[in-house]
Amino acid sequence: MTTTLTPRRPRPPAQPATLRAKRLPAYAAPAIAVAALLLAAALVYGAGIGGPVLVVVVGALLYLAGLFVMANAVEGRRSARNRTWSALIHSAFVLAVLPLASVVWTLVSKGSERLDANFFGTSMNNIGSRDANGGAYHAIVGTLQQVGIATLITVPLGVLCAIYIVEYGRGRFAFTIRFFVDVMTGIPSIVTGLFVLAFWVLIVSPWFNDGRPGFSGFAAALALSVLMLPTVVRSTEEMLRLVPAPLREGAYALGVPKWKTILRVVLPTALPGIVTGIMLAIARAAGETAPVLLVAGGGAAINFNPFENNQSSLALFVYQQAGEASRYSPARAWTAALTLVALVLVLTVAAKLLSRRNRLGR
């Protein structure tokens, strides 16, 4: 007797369980934000308790609450917490950027009034309060000379001091240097101006000026270098400490001397961070007013010699024009402030581009 076995049909494959969870639609967050702002405006203006700033604050709180409730109902509690904290982080970013955007917008809108050839090609010499002309050419020259001389003095001293602290400094002497650098970080700018006034202007400069004290742009550069030095030292020190130890050890294993390892390996690796610290110090020095007023005296005429006679700067020019009782002075002050910010920005971008061309990056 022959038995015939009928083959069984293969079962259809089981459908895999989907890993997709319910998600809020893409338009949910913007819709909640718009509804929160409208509700906040209705509450604030209806009660008469505030203005646009309070509307934004209340709207942000309502947005966070509404987003959490909607996400919790659709996606679950864990996803709701994630969305809420992400919204808080983005809100903190916006709050940090808003003051910067406000400053830039104010500078551009108010400083563009005097962006002309007369402003950049003339000085305030023989310009009265009723004259609409007059510019900041003398202040631009003074800022470039003073900050340039201060940079030439500060950068070698600051970088070499940081190299000593990180690579060679041991014991109490290195600790003392680090301590005084930290103390110098908090010195007010007016104190540095008084120090240079008492030391250089009143004691040293009479030796070169027939016994008479003399203001000069070089004295202002000395005061600015005192302000820049701790920033350069601290930033360079931190960047040098971030250089990986295996880079140094590899160079030592190949028989490279320590000084050449620092020059060819350590400094090129830390160069972008060092340049950033130097530019921060330059930006601070370019915006100082008190030291320039104390030891350079300011002035309305153009002075190309930083070692003789009074000299102005853009920061001092802004201060003087803001206090003038003239309807033309505010426009000159705003344009000078915009020029100062643009000058620092151009120097920063140029330094960043140059710092990328280091030996290890080729």
XYZ file of C-alpha atoms in Angstrom:
362
model
C 0.000 0.000 0.000
C 1.458 3.255 -1.074
C 0.962 6.386 1.074
C 1.159 9.726 -0.616
C 2.276 12.621 1.548
C 0.873 15.965 0.620
C 3.442 18.772 1.195
C 2.310 21.448 3.548
C 1.966 24.921 2.316
C 4.602 27.297 3.771
C 3.233 29.712 6.279
C 3.394 33.357 5.346
C 6.214 35.167 7.136
C 5.202 36.922 10.283
C 4.923 40.647 9.972
C 7.653 42.316 12.070
C 6.463 44.613 14.754
C 6.872 48.213 13.730
C 9.465 50.258 15.594
C 7.827 53.526 14.758
C 6.044 55.292 17.564
C 3.493 58.021 17.341
C 5.007 61.393 16.620
C 3.699 64.909 16.657
C 3.325 66.366 13.160
C 5.935 68.820 11.975
C 3.562 71.754 12.204
C 2.671 71.049 15.849
C 5.554 72.984 17.459
C 5.102 76.167 15.340
C 1.361 76.018 15.896
C 1.824 75.728 19.655
C 4.276 78.652 19.588
C 1.853 80.892 17.671
C -1.022 79.940 19.970
C 1.154 80.590 23.046
C 2.139 84.051 21.804
C -1.463 84.966 20.988
C -2.657 83.764 24.369
C 0.181 85.610 26.130
C -0.639 88.820 24.252
C -4.271 88.486 25.217
C -3.391 87.941 28.873
C -0.762 90.683 29.141
C -2.500 93.392 27.162
C -5.919 92.432 28.467
C -4.753 92.816 32.052
C -2.574 95.843 31.190
C 0.423 94.552 33.119
C 3.261 94.836 30.603
C 4.530 95.182 27.082
C 6.179 93.106 24.319
C 8.958 91.755 26.541
C 6.487 90.303 29.036
C 4.458 88.880 26.146
C 7.535 86.998 24.908
C 8.370 85.694 28.401
C 4.810 84.525 29.112
C 4.545 83.105 25.615
C 7.735 81.087 26.103
C 6.409 79.616 29.348
C 3.065 78.778 27.749
C 4.855 77.237 24.768
C 6.917 74.948 26.998
C 3.843 73.891 28.951
C 1.773 73.305 25.823
C 4.551 71.387 24.088
C 4.980 69.117 27.106
C 1.235 68.427 27.349
C 0.844 67.664 23.627
C 3.980 65.515 23.432
C 2.995 63.627 26.591
C -0.446 62.857 25.168
C 0.832 61.676 21.767
C 4.414 60.454 22.186
C 4.673 59.567 25.858
C 6.308 61.062 28.921
C 9.907 60.300 27.936
C 9.632 61.957 24.543
C 7.789 64.890 26.114
C 10.668 65.496 28.499
C 13.140 65.300 25.625
C 11.178 67.827 23.567
C 10.814 70.188 26.529
C 14.513 70.198 27.383
C 15.427 70.637 23.709
C 13.114 73.644 23.573
C 14.767 75.051 26.712
C 18.218 74.693 25.140
C 17.094 76.391 21.939
C 15.462 79.159 23.966
C 18.705 79.737 25.878
C 20.553 79.980 22.572
C 18.077 82.539 21.264
C 18.342 84.558 24.476
C 22.141 84.566 24.146
C 22.042 85.670 20.499
C 19.375 88.369 20.891
C 21.626 90.919 22.677
C 24.351 90.417 20.066
C 21.868 90.812 17.226
C 20.431 93.899 18.905
C 23.875 95.495 19.272
C 24.795 94.738 15.656
C 21.485 96.074 14.353
C 21.792 99.254 16.429
C 25.369 99.859 15.281
C 24.558 99.290 11.615
C 21.341 101.309 11.612
C 22.713 104.308 13.513
C 26.335 104.115 12.377
C 25.622 104.101 8.658
C 24.631 107.784 8.681
C 28.230 109.062 8.460
C 29.787 106.304 6.378
C 31.297 108.704 3.886
C 34.696 109.799 2.639
C 34.696 112.895 4.813
C 34.419 110.843 7.992
C 37.322 108.549 7.098
C 39.486 111.222 5.482
C 39.374 114.171 7.883
C 39.924 114.864 11.558
C 38.134 117.031 14.110
C 40.767 119.771 13.943
C 39.110 123.216 13.657
C 35.633 121.619 13.655
C 33.050 123.441 15.777
C 29.849 122.190 17.324
C 27.780 123.634 14.450
C 29.868 121.974 11.723
C 28.294 118.909 10.157
C 31.621 117.644 8.765
C 34.585 116.269 10.639
C 35.705 112.686 10.908
C 37.701 110.123 12.817
C 40.800 109.760 10.661
C 43.052 110.874 13.519
C 41.343 108.399 15.889
C 41.722 105.517 13.429
C 45.434 106.269 13.073
C 45.839 106.422 16.840
C 43.987 103.140 17.423
C 46.029 101.275 14.821
C 49.333 102.578 16.170
C 48.564 102.115 19.854
C 47.059 98.635 19.507
C 49.786 97.604 17.058
C 52.604 98.651 19.396
C 50.848 97.040 22.365
C 50.499 93.807 20.382
C 54.173 93.811 19.421
C 55.098 94.211 23.086
C 52.557 91.807 24.580
C 52.450 88.801 22.266
C 56.125 87.737 22.556
C 56.137 88.328 26.327
C 52.826 86.549 26.878
C 53.607 83.524 24.698
C 57.094 83.082 26.159
C 55.726 83.401 29.694
C 53.089 80.743 28.975
C 55.710 78.439 27.455
C 57.839 78.779 30.577
C 54.893 78.033 32.883
C 53.779 74.936 30.939
C 57.038 73.454 29.648
C 59.724 74.544 32.104
C 58.158 76.093 35.181
C 58.336 74.047 38.365
C 58.122 74.952 42.007
C 57.370 78.199 43.785
C 58.618 80.565 41.081
C 56.185 79.272 38.446
C 53.377 79.354 41.023
C 54.239 82.984 41.810
C 54.140 83.966 38.143
C 50.778 82.246 37.666
C 49.415 83.949 40.771
C 50.422 87.445 39.636
C 49.032 86.790 36.154
C 45.695 85.914 37.747
C 45.851 89.081 39.840
C 46.581 91.202 36.765
C 43.504 89.795 35.051
C 41.256 91.722 37.430
C 43.119 95.036 37.400
C 40.825 97.896 36.251
C 41.938 99.769 33.176
C 42.047 103.080 35.050
C 44.668 101.624 37.390
C 46.942 100.672 34.507
C 46.544 104.171 33.113
C 47.519 105.690 36.454
C 50.512 103.357 36.698
C 51.846 104.346 33.267
C 51.095 108.003 34.030
C 53.084 107.887 37.255
C 55.957 105.837 35.853
C 56.384 106.663 32.171
C 54.780 110.066 31.654
C 55.978 111.753 34.861
C 59.331 110.004 35.434
C 60.711 108.509 32.211
C 59.390 110.801 29.475
C 61.007 113.994 30.911
C 64.417 112.472 30.158
C 63.578 112.596 26.426
C 61.515 115.814 26.470
C 63.825 118.466 27.979
C 62.579 117.773 31.487
C 58.873 118.146 30.677
C 56.346 115.301 30.987
C 54.814 114.428 27.645
C 51.697 112.567 26.573
C 52.109 110.172 23.689
C 50.539 107.256 21.911
C 53.409 105.044 23.041
C 52.426 105.633 26.662
C 48.890 104.523 25.786
C 50.341 101.422 24.119
C 52.236 100.596 27.316
C 49.030 100.846 29.334
C 47.173 98.677 26.826
C 49.945 96.077 26.880
C 49.545 95.749 30.655
C 45.862 95.019 30.094
C 46.524 92.553 27.276
C 49.316 90.575 28.945
C 47.282 88.424 31.400
C 44.750 87.486 28.724
C 47.479 86.372 26.324
C 49.338 84.436 29.032
C 46.282 82.603 30.379
C 44.821 81.713 26.992
C 48.178 80.533 25.639
C 48.816 78.505 28.780
C 45.491 76.689 28.483
C 46.031 75.966 24.788
C 49.516 74.565 25.416
C 48.154 72.270 28.117
C 45.628 70.871 25.633
C 48.361 69.645 23.270
C 48.457 65.822 23.602
C 51.476 64.455 25.453
C 52.150 61.733 22.801
C 53.074 64.471 20.316
C 55.840 65.671 22.615
C 56.919 62.124 23.480
C 57.083 61.133 19.805
C 59.331 64.085 19.032
C 61.560 63.314 22.042
C 61.790 59.662 20.937
C 63.103 60.791 17.560
C 65.826 62.789 19.274
C 64.327 66.236 18.658
C 65.484 68.793 21.265
C 62.893 70.233 23.587
C 63.106 73.759 22.212
C 62.597 72.523 18.665
C 59.690 70.313 19.778
C 58.007 73.357 21.283
C 58.684 75.448 18.186
C 57.780 72.893 15.516
C 55.170 70.676 17.218
C 53.568 72.245 20.285
C 53.074 75.818 19.063
C 51.657 74.904 15.602
C 49.195 72.519 17.260
C 47.975 75.148 19.710
C 48.177 78.051 17.252
C 44.427 78.474 16.531
C 43.614 78.759 20.236
C 46.560 81.074 20.855
C 45.401 83.358 18.053
C 41.906 83.424 19.533
C 43.271 84.545 22.896
C 45.432 87.206 21.248
C 42.444 88.569 19.326
C 40.389 88.724 22.521
C 43.163 90.754 24.128
C 43.355 93.052 21.089
C 39.599 93.569 21.133
C 39.729 94.551 24.792
C 42.633 96.930 24.238
C 40.982 98.591 21.250
C 37.890 99.391 23.298
C 39.650 100.975 26.289
C 39.131 104.678 26.917
C 40.534 105.528 30.354
C 44.218 104.663 29.718
C 44.267 106.600 26.443
C 42.658 109.627 28.084
C 45.123 109.595 30.988
C 48.420 109.070 29.181
C 47.769 110.060 25.543
C 45.561 113.038 26.285
C 43.448 112.735 23.175
C 43.447 115.358 20.478
C 41.595 116.641 17.456
C 44.543 116.772 15.039
C 46.214 113.971 13.130
C 49.421 112.709 14.752
C 51.420 110.015 12.974
C 54.216 110.035 15.568
C 53.242 107.802 18.539
C 56.233 109.018 20.583
C 55.392 112.718 20.692
C 52.357 114.890 21.427
C 48.769 113.936 22.124
C 47.027 111.180 20.257
C 43.429 110.003 20.157
C 41.760 106.625 19.577
C 38.407 105.403 18.327
C 37.164 104.492 21.796
C 38.150 107.905 23.150
C 36.620 109.575 20.097
C 33.308 107.811 20.778
C 33.424 108.919 24.414
C 34.144 112.534 23.506
C 31.547 112.764 20.759
C 28.863 111.154 22.923
C 29.354 113.933 25.472
C 29.371 116.815 22.986
C 26.411 119.218 22.980
C 25.951 119.097 19.225
C 23.315 117.497 17.052
C 26.029 116.197 14.711
C 28.083 114.472 17.414
C 25.872 111.384 18.013
C 26.126 110.364 14.360
C 29.923 110.648 14.490
C 29.994 108.609 17.710
C 27.841 105.807 16.278
C 29.873 105.642 13.065
C 33.130 105.531 15.043
C 31.736 102.690 17.164
C 30.743 100.787 14.019
C 34.212 101.394 12.576
C 35.860 100.058 15.735
C 33.754 96.876 15.705
C 34.368 96.353 11.986
C 38.115 96.860 12.466
C 38.284 94.254 15.225
C 36.156 91.866 13.139
C 38.437 92.197 10.117
C 41.537 91.600 12.226
C 39.937 88.554 13.857
C 38.925 86.975 10.544
C 42.359 87.629 9.042
C 44.122 86.142 12.062
C 41.861 83.075 11.977
C 42.618 82.493 8.299
C 46.348 82.831 8.891
C 46.303 80.507 11.902
C 44.952 77.672 9.774
C 48.145 77.628 7.759
C 50.214 75.823 10.393
C 52.865 73.275 9.669
C 51.007 70.292 11.103
C 47.954 71.044 9.003
C 49.801 70.891 5.663
